[in-house]
Coordinates of C-alpha atoms and ligand atoms in Angstrom, one line a residue:
X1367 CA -67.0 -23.1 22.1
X1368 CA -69.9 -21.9 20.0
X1369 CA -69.4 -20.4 16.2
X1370 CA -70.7 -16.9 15.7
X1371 CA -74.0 -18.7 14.6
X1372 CA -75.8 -21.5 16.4
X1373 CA -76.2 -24.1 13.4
X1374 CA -79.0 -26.6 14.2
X1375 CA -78.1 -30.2 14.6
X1376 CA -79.4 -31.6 11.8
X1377 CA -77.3 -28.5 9.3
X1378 CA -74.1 -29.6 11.3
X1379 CA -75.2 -33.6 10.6
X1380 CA -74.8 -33.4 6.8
X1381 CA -71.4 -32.9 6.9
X1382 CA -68.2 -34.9 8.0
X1383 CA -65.2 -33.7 9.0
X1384 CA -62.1 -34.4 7.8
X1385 CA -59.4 -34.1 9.9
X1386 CA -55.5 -34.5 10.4
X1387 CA -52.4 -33.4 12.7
X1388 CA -49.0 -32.6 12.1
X1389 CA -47.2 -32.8 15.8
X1390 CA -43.9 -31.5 16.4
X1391 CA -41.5 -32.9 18.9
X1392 CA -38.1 -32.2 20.5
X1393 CA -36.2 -34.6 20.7
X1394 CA -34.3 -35.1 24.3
X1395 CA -30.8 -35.2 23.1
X1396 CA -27.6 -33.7 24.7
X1397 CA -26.6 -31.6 21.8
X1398 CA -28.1 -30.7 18.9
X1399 CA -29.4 -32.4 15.6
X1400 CA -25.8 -31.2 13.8
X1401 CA -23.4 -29.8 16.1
X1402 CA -22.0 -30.2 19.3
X1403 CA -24.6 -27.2 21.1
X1404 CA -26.0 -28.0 24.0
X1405 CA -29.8 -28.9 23.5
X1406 CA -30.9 -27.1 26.6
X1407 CA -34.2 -25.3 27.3
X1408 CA -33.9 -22.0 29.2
X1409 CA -30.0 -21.0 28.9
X1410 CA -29.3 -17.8 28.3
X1411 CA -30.2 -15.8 25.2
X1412 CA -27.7 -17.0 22.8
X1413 CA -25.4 -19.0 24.5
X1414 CA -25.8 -22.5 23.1
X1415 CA -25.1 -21.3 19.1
X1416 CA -21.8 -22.1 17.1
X1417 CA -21.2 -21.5 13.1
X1418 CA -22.7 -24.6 12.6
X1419 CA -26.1 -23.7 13.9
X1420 CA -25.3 -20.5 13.1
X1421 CA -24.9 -21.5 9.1
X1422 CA -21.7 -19.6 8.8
X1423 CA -20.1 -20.3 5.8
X1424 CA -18.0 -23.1 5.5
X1425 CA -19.4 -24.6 8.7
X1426 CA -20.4 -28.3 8.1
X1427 CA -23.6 -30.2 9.9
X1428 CA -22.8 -34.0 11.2
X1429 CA -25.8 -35.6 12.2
X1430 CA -26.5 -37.1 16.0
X1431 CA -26.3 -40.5 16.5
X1432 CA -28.9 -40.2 19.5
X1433 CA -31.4 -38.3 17.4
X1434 CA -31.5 -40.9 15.2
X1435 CA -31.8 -43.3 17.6
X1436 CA -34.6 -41.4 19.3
X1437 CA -36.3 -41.1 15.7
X1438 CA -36.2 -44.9 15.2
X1439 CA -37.9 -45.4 18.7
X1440 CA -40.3 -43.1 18.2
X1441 CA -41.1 -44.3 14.6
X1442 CA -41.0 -48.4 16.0
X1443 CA -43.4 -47.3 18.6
X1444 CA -45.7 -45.4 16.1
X1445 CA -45.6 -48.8 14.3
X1446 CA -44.1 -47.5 11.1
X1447 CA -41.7 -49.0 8.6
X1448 CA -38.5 -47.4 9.2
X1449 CA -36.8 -46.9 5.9
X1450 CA -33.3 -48.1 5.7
X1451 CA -31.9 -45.3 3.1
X1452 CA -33.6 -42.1 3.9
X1453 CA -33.0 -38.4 2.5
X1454 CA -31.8 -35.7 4.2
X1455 CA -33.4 -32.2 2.4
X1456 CA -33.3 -28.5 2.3
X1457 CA -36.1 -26.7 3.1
X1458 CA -35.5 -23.2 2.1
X1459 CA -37.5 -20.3 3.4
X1460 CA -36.5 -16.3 4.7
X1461 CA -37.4 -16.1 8.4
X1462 CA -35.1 -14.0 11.0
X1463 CA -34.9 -16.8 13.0
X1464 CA -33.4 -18.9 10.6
X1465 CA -29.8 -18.0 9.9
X1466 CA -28.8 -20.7 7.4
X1467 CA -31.7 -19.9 5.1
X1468 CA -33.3 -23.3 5.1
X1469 CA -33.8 -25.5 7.4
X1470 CA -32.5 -29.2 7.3
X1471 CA -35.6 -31.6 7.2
X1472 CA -36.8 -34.7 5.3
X1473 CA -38.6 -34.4 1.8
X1474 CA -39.7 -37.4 -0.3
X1475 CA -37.7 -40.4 1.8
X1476 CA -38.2 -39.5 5.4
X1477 CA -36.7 -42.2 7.7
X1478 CA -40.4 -44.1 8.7
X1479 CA -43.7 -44.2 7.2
X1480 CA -47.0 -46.2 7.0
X1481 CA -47.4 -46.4 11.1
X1482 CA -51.0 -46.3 13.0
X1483 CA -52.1 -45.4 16.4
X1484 CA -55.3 -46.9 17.8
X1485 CA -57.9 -44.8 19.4
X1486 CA -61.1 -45.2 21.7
X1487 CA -64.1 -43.6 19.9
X1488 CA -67.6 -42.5 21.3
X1489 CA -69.2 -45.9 21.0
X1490 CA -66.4 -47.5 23.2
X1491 CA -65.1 -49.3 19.7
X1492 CA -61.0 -49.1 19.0
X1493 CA -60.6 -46.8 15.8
X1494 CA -56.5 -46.9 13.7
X1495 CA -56.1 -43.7 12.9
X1496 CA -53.0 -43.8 10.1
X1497 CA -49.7 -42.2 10.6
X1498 CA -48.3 -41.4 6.9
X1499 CA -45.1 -40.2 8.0
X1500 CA -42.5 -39.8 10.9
X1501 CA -39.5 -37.5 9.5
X1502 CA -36.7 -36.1 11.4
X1503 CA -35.9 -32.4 11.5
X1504 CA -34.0 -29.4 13.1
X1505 CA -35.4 -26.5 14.3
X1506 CA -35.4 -22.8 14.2
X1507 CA -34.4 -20.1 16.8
X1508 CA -37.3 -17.6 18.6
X1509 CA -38.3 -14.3 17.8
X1510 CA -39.0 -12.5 20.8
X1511 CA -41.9 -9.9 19.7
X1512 CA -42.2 -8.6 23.4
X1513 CA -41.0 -8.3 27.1
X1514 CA -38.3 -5.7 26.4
X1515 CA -38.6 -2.1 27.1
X1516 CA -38.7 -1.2 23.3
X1517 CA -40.9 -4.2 22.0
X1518 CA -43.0 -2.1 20.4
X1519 CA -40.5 -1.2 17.5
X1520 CA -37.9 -4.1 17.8
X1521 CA -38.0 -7.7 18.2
X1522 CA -34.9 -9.9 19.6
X1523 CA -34.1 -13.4 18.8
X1524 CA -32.5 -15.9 20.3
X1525 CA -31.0 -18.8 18.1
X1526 CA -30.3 -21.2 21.3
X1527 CA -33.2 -23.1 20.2
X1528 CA -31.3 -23.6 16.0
X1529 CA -30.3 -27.1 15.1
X1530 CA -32.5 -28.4 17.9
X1531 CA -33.7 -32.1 16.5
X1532 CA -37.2 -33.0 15.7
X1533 CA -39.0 -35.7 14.6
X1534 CA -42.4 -34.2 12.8
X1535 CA -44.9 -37.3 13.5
X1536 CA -48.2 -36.4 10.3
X1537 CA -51.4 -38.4 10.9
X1538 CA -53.5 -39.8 7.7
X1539 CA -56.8 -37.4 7.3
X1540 CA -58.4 -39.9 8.9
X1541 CA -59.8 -38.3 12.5
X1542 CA -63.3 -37.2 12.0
X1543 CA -64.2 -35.6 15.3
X1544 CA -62.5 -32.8 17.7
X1545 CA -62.4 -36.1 20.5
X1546 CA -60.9 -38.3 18.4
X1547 CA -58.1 -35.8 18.0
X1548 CA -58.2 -35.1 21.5
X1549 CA -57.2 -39.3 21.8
X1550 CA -55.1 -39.2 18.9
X1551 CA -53.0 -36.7 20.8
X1552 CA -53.0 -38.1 24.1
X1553 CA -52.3 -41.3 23.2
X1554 CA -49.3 -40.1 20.9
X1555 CA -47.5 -38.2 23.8
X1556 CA -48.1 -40.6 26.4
X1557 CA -46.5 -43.3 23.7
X1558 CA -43.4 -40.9 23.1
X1559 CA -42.9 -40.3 27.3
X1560 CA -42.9 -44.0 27.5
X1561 CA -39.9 -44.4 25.1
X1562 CA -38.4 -41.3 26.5
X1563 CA -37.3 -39.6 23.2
X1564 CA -39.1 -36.3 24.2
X1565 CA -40.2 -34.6 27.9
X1566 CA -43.6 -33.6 25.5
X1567 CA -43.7 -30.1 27.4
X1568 CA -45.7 -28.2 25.9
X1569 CA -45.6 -25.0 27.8
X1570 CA -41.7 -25.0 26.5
X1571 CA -42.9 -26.0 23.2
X1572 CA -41.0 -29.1 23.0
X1573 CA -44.3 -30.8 21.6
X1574 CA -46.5 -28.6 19.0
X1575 CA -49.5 -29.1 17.3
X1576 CA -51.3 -28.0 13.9
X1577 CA -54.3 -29.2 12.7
X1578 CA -55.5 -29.4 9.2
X1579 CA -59.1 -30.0 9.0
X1580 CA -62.0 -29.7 6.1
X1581 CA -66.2 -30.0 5.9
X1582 CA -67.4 -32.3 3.2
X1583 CA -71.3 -33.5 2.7
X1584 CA -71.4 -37.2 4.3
X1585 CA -71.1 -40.0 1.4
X1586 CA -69.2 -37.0 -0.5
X1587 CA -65.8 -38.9 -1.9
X1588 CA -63.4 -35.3 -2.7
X1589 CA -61.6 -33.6 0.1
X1590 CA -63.1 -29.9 1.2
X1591 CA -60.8 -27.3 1.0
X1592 CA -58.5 -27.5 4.1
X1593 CA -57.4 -24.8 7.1
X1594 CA -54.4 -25.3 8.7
X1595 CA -54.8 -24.1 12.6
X1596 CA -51.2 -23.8 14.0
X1597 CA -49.7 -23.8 16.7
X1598 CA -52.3 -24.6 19.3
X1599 CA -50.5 -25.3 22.8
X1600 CA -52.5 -27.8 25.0
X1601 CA -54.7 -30.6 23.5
X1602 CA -57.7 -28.9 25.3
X1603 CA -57.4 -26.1 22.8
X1604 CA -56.8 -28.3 19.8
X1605 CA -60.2 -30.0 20.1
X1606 CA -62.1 -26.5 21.1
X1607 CA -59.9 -24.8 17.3
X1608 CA -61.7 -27.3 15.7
X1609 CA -64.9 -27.7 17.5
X1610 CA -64.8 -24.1 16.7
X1611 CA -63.7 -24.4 12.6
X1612 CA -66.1 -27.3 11.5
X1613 CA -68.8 -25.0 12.8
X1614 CA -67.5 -22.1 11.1
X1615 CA -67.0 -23.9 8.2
X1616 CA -69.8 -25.4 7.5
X1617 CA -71.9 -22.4 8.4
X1618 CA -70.0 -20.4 5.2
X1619 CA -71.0 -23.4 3.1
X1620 CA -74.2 -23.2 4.0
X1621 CA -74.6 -19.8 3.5
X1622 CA -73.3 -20.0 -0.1
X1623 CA -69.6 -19.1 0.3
X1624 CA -66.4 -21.3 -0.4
X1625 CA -63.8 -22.1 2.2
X1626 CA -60.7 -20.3 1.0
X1627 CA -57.5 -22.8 1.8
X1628 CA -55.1 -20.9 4.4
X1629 CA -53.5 -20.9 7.6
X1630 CA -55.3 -19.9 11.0
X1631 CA -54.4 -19.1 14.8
X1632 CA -56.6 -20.3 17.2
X1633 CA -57.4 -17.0 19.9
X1634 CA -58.0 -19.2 23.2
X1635 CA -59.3 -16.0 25.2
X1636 CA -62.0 -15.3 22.4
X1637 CA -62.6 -18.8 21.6
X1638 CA -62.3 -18.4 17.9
X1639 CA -59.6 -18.8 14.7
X1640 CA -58.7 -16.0 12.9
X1641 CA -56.7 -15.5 9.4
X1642 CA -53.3 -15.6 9.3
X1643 CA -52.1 -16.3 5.5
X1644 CA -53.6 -17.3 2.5
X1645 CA -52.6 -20.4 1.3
X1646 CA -53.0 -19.9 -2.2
X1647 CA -49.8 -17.5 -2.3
X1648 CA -48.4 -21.1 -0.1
X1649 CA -44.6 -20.6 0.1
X1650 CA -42.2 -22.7 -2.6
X1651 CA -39.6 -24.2 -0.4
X1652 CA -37.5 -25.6 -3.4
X1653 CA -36.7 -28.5 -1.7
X1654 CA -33.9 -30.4 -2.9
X1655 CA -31.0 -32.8 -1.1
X1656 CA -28.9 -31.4 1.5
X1657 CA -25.3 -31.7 0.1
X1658 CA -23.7 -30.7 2.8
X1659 CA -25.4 -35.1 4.7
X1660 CA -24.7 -38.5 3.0
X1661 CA -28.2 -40.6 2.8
X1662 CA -29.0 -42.0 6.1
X1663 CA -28.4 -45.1 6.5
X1664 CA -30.4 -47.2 9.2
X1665 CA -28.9 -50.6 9.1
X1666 CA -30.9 -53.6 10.1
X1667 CA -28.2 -54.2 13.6
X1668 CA -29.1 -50.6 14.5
X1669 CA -33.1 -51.0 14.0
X1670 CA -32.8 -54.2 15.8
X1671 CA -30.8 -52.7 18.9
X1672 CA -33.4 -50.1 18.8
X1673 CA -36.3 -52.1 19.0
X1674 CA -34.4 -53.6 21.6
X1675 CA -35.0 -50.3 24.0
X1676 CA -38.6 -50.4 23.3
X1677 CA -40.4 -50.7 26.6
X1678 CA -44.1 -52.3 27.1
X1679 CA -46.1 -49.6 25.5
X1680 CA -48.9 -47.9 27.6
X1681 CA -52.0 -50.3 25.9
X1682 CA -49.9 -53.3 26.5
X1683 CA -49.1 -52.7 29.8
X1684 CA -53.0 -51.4 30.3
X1685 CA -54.1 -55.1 28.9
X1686 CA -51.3 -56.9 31.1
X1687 CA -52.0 -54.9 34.4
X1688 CA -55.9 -55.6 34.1
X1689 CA -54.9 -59.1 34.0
X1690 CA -52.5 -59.2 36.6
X1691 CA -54.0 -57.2 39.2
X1692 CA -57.7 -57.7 38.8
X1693 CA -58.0 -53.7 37.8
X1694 CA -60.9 -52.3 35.8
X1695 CA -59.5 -50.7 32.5
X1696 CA -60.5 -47.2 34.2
X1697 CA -58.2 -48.2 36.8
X1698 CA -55.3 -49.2 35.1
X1699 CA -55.4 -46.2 33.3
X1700 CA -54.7 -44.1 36.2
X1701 CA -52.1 -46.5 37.3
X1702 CA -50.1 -46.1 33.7
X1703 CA -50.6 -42.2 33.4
X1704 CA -46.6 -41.8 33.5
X1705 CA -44.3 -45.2 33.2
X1706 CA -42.5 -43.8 36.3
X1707 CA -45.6 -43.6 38.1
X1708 CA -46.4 -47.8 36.8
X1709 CA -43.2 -48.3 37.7
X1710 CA -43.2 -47.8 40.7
X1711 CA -46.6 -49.1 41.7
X1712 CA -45.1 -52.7 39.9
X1713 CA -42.3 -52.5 42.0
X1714 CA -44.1 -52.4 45.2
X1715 CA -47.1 -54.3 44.5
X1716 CA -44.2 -57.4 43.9
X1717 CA -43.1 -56.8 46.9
X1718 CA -46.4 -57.1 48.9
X1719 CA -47.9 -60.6 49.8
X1720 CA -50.8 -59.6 47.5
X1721 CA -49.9 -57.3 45.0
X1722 CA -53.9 -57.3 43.8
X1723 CA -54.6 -55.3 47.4
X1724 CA -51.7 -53.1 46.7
X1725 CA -53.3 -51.8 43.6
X1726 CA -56.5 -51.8 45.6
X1727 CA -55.7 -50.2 48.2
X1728 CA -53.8 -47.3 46.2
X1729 CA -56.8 -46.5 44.1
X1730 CA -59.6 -46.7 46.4
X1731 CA -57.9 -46.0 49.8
X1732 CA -55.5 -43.2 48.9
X1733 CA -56.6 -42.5 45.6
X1734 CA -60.1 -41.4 46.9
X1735 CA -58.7 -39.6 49.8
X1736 CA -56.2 -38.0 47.1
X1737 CA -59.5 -37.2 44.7
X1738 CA -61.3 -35.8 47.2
X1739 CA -58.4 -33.2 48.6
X1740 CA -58.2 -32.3 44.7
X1741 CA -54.6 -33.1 45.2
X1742 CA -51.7 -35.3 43.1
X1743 CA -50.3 -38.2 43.8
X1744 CA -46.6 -37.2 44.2
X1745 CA -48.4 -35.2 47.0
X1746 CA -49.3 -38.0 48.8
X1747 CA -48.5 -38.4 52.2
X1748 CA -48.5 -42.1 52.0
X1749 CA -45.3 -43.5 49.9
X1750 CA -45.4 -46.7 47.9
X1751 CA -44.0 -48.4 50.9
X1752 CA -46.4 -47.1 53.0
X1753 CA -49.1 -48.9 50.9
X1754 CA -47.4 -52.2 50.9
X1755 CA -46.7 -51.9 54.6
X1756 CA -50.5 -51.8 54.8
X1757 CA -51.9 -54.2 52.4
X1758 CA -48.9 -56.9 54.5
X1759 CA -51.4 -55.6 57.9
X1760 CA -54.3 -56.6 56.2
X1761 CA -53.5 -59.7 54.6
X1762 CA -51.6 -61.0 57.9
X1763 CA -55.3 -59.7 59.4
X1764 CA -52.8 -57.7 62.0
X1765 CA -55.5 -55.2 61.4
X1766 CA -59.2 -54.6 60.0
X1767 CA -59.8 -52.5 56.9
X1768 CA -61.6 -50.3 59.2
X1769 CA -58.7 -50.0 61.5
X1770 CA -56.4 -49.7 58.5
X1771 CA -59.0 -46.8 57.2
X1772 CA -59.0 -44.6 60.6
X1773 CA -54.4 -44.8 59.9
X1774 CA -55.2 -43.5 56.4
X1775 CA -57.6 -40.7 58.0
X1776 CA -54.9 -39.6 60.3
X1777 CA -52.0 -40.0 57.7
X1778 CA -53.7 -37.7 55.6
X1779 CA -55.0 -35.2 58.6
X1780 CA -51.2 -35.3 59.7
X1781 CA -49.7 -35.6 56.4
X1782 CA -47.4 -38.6 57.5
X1783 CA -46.5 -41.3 56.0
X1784 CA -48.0 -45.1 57.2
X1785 CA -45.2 -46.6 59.2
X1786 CA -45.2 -43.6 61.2
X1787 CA -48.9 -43.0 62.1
X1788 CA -48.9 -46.9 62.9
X1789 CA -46.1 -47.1 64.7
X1790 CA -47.2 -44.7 67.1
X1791 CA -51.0 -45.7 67.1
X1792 CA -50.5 -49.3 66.7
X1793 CA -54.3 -50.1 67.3
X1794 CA -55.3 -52.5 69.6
X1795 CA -56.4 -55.7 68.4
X1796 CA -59.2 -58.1 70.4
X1797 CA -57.8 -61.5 69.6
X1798 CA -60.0 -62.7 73.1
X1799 CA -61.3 -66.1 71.6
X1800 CA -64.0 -66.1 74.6
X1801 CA -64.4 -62.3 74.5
X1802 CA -65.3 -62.1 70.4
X1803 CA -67.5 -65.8 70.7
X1804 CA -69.6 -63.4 73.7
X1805 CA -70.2 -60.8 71.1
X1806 CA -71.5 -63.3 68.6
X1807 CA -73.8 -65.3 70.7
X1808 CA -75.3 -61.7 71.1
X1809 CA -75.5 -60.7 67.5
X1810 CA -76.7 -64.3 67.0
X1811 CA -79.8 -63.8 69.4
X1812 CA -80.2 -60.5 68.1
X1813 CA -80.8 -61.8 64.3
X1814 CA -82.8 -65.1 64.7
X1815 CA -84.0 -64.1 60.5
X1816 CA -80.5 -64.1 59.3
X1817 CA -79.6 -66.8 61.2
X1818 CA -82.1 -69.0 59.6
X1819 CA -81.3 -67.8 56.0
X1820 CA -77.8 -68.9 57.0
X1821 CA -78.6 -72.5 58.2
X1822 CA -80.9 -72.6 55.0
X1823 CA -78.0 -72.4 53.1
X1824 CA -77.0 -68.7 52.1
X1825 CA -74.2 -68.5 53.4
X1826 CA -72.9 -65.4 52.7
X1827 CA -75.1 -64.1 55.3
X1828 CA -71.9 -64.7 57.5
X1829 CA -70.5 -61.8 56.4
X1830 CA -73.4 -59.9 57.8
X1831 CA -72.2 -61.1 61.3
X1832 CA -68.8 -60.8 60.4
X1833 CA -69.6 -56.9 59.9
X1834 CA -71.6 -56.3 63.1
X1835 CA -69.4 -58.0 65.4
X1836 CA -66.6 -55.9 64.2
X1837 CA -68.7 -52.7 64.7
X1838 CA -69.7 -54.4 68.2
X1839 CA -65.9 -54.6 68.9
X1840 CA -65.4 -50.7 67.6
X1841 CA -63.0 -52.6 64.3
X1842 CA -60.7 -53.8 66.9
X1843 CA -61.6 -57.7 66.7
X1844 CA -58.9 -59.9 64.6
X1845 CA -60.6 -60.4 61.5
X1846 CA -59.0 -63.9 60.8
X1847 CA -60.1 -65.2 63.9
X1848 CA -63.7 -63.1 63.6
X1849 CA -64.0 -65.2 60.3
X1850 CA -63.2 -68.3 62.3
X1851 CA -65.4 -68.4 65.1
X1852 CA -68.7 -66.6 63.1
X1853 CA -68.5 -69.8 60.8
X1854 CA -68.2 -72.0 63.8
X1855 CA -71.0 -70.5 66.0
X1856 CA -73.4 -70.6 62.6
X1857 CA -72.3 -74.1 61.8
X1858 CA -72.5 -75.6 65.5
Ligands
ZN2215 ZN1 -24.2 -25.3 17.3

């Protein structure tokens, strides 16, 4: 997304910037951070509320086991220090949708700090972008500014979504591009749906994103002056609010101004940030230790149970899958885009004769056929089973990988599943010793060239014959005995 002005290349080349995220994210607990409520998205306007969430007074908070728990996880996986005494605070501000007055958070002794996540840059290099701070949180109710007949006057709130525990994950300034944000943030939320403390939707807010970012000249040691974008709601829009703000930033530096430090909403439909508040007016929270919590103590049995329930992490499992099953890195990317998804694919690929040609087969076979029909894999018509059921075919050379092809054609014209389509098609299969030696003593006499580069020694020039006897025998000839006699024919 352009800025208002097109700054040359080399303007937008003296400067770095400097950038860093604050992500919110629900954590998938029963009931809430401090009472009993149910920790539902979507119930009914104020149904899941009770004087605790409510603040009423006299109502007392007791903190949930399983958000700590999830916090630990989250904070393990992050690679931070989790902090065996940590601090429950007040955080007092006015907002409708916050009964109590404050909201319960973590001030100077959050429960994890000093974690990293590693990144893939432009040059293909692995960059550690620093996590300063995991800290766990509640979180307010909505206001509801429209959708009712007399929005334009009044606004509604609903307080289901009070007391609802977060952990707020804050990155080190240390991302200098929009795409490195892009990565920070993709790689965080695929970590945090592998340990399964958070569903990460974002259209349901349950993971949220602001963005502080600054200019400086390059080689220039002091901070600029920071802009806080908030609440940006995909990742897409995250790196276009600050494509958008370096530019804009830059361009009122160069023009003689001075960033002023405040908080901005990125406008996806006009592709721009505008001003929200001033910072320099930034609210006093008057933080101090919630009275109501004892410290929070995270003993070294319940860190070590916790670490315990950490699964092989998305990079790990990359590295190991590439490994295992031959796969490019591309490729085992798209097998570990959800650890349901890997999974499953591990599962069955065990279960095959050669798990390698499961994974094969999945991403060329039906992954290109998937690509190509623009659609998902949960909407393919081939299961899991399906695959292995094939690859077993293939390897027991039962059939030819054009034969096993054509199934996948019709499975996907039909939209049935493999066992079915062969079943009922089961393809015919020349396993004629005499019948397949006839077609090579033809394509023999009809390549007397390639039959001398083979007795010369190349011998992969069998595969030549190998290919156009099968095409001779329309892909029905057994490959394994195909293999068999073209090597004996050449050889004798
Ligand atoms: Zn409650």
């Amino acid at each position: 997304m352009p800025a208002a002005a097109g700054l040359s290349p080399e303007i937008l080349a003296k400067y770095e910037p400097v950038i860093g995220l604050e992500v919110h994210v629900q954590l998938l607990t029963a009931t809430k951070a401090f009472c009993g409520c149910a920790n539902h998205f979507g119930s009914a306007p104020n149904t899941n509320i009770c004087p605790v969430c409510l603040g009423l007074p006299g109502a007392l908070p007791v903190l949930n086991a399983k958000a700590v728990e999830f916090a630990a996880l989250a904070s393990l996986a992050l690679n931070c220090e989790v902090r065996e005494r940590s601090i429950f605070a007040r955080k007092n501000y006015f907002y409708p949708d916050l009964p109590k007055g404050y909201q319960i958070s973590q001030f100077d002794k959050p429960i994890a700090e000093h974690g990293w996540i590693d990144v893939p840059t432009a040059d293909g290099t692995m960059k550690r972008i620093g996590i300063t701070r995991l800290h766990m949180e509640e979180d307010a109710g909505k206001s509801l500014h429209d959708g009712f007949a007399d929005s334009a006057t009044r606004t509604y709130l609903d307080l289901n979504r009070c007391g609802t525990p977060l952990a707020e994950i804050v990155s080190e300034p240390d991302i200098r591009t929009p795409d490195e944000a892009f990565e920070y943030l993709t790689r965080l939320k695929e970590i945090l749906l592998y340990t399964e403390v958070s569903d990460c939707n974002m259209e349901e807010g349950s993971l949220r994103c602001d963005a502080n970012v600054s200019v400086r000249l390059k080689g220039a040691e002091r901070f600029g002056a920071k802009v806080e974008v908030k609440n940006v709601n995909s990742f897409r829009f995250v790196r276009a609010a600050l494509e958008y703000e370096i530019e804009r930033q830059i361009e009122v530096i160069e023009s003689g101004g001075r960033i002023s430090q405040e908080t901005r909403l990125w406008d996806a439909n006009e592709g721009r940030t505008y001003s929200m508040r001033s910072k320099e007016q930034a609210h006093d929270y008057r933080y101090f230790p919630e009275p109501d919590l004892p410290p929070l103590i995270v003993s070294a049995e319940f860190l070590s149970k916790t670490r315990k329930k950490l699964p092989e992490l998305p990079e790990a499992r990359r590295a190991r899958m590439v490994a295992e099953y031959d796969l490019s890195p591309k490729d085992a990317h798209t097998l570990t885009n959800s650890r349901e998804f890997a999974d499953r694919f591990e599962a069955a690929a065990k279960s095959a004769k050669n798990p390698r040609r499961v994974a094969n087969l999945l991403i060329s076979e039906v992954g290109g056929r998937l690509n190509a029909l623009g659609i998902d894999q949960e909407q393919s018509p081939v299961s899991m089973a399906g695959i292995v059921q094939a690859a077993d075919l293939l390897d027991e050379g039962k059939i030819s990988s054009k034969q096993l092809k054509q199934l996948f054609d019709v499975c996907f014209e039909n939209g049935e599943d493999f066992a079915a389509v062969y079943e009922r098609e089961k393809p015919e299969q020349l396993t004629d010793a005499s019948a397949i030696e006839k077609m090579i003593d033809e394509v023999i006499a009809a390549n007397p060239k390639q039959v001398e580069q083979y007795r010369a020694g190349k011998k992969t020039v069998a595969g030549f014959f190998v290919g156009q006897v099968m095409r001779a025998s329309k892909g029905q000839a057994n490959p394994a005995l195909l293999n068999e006699l073209v090597a004996k024919k050449l050889d004798g």
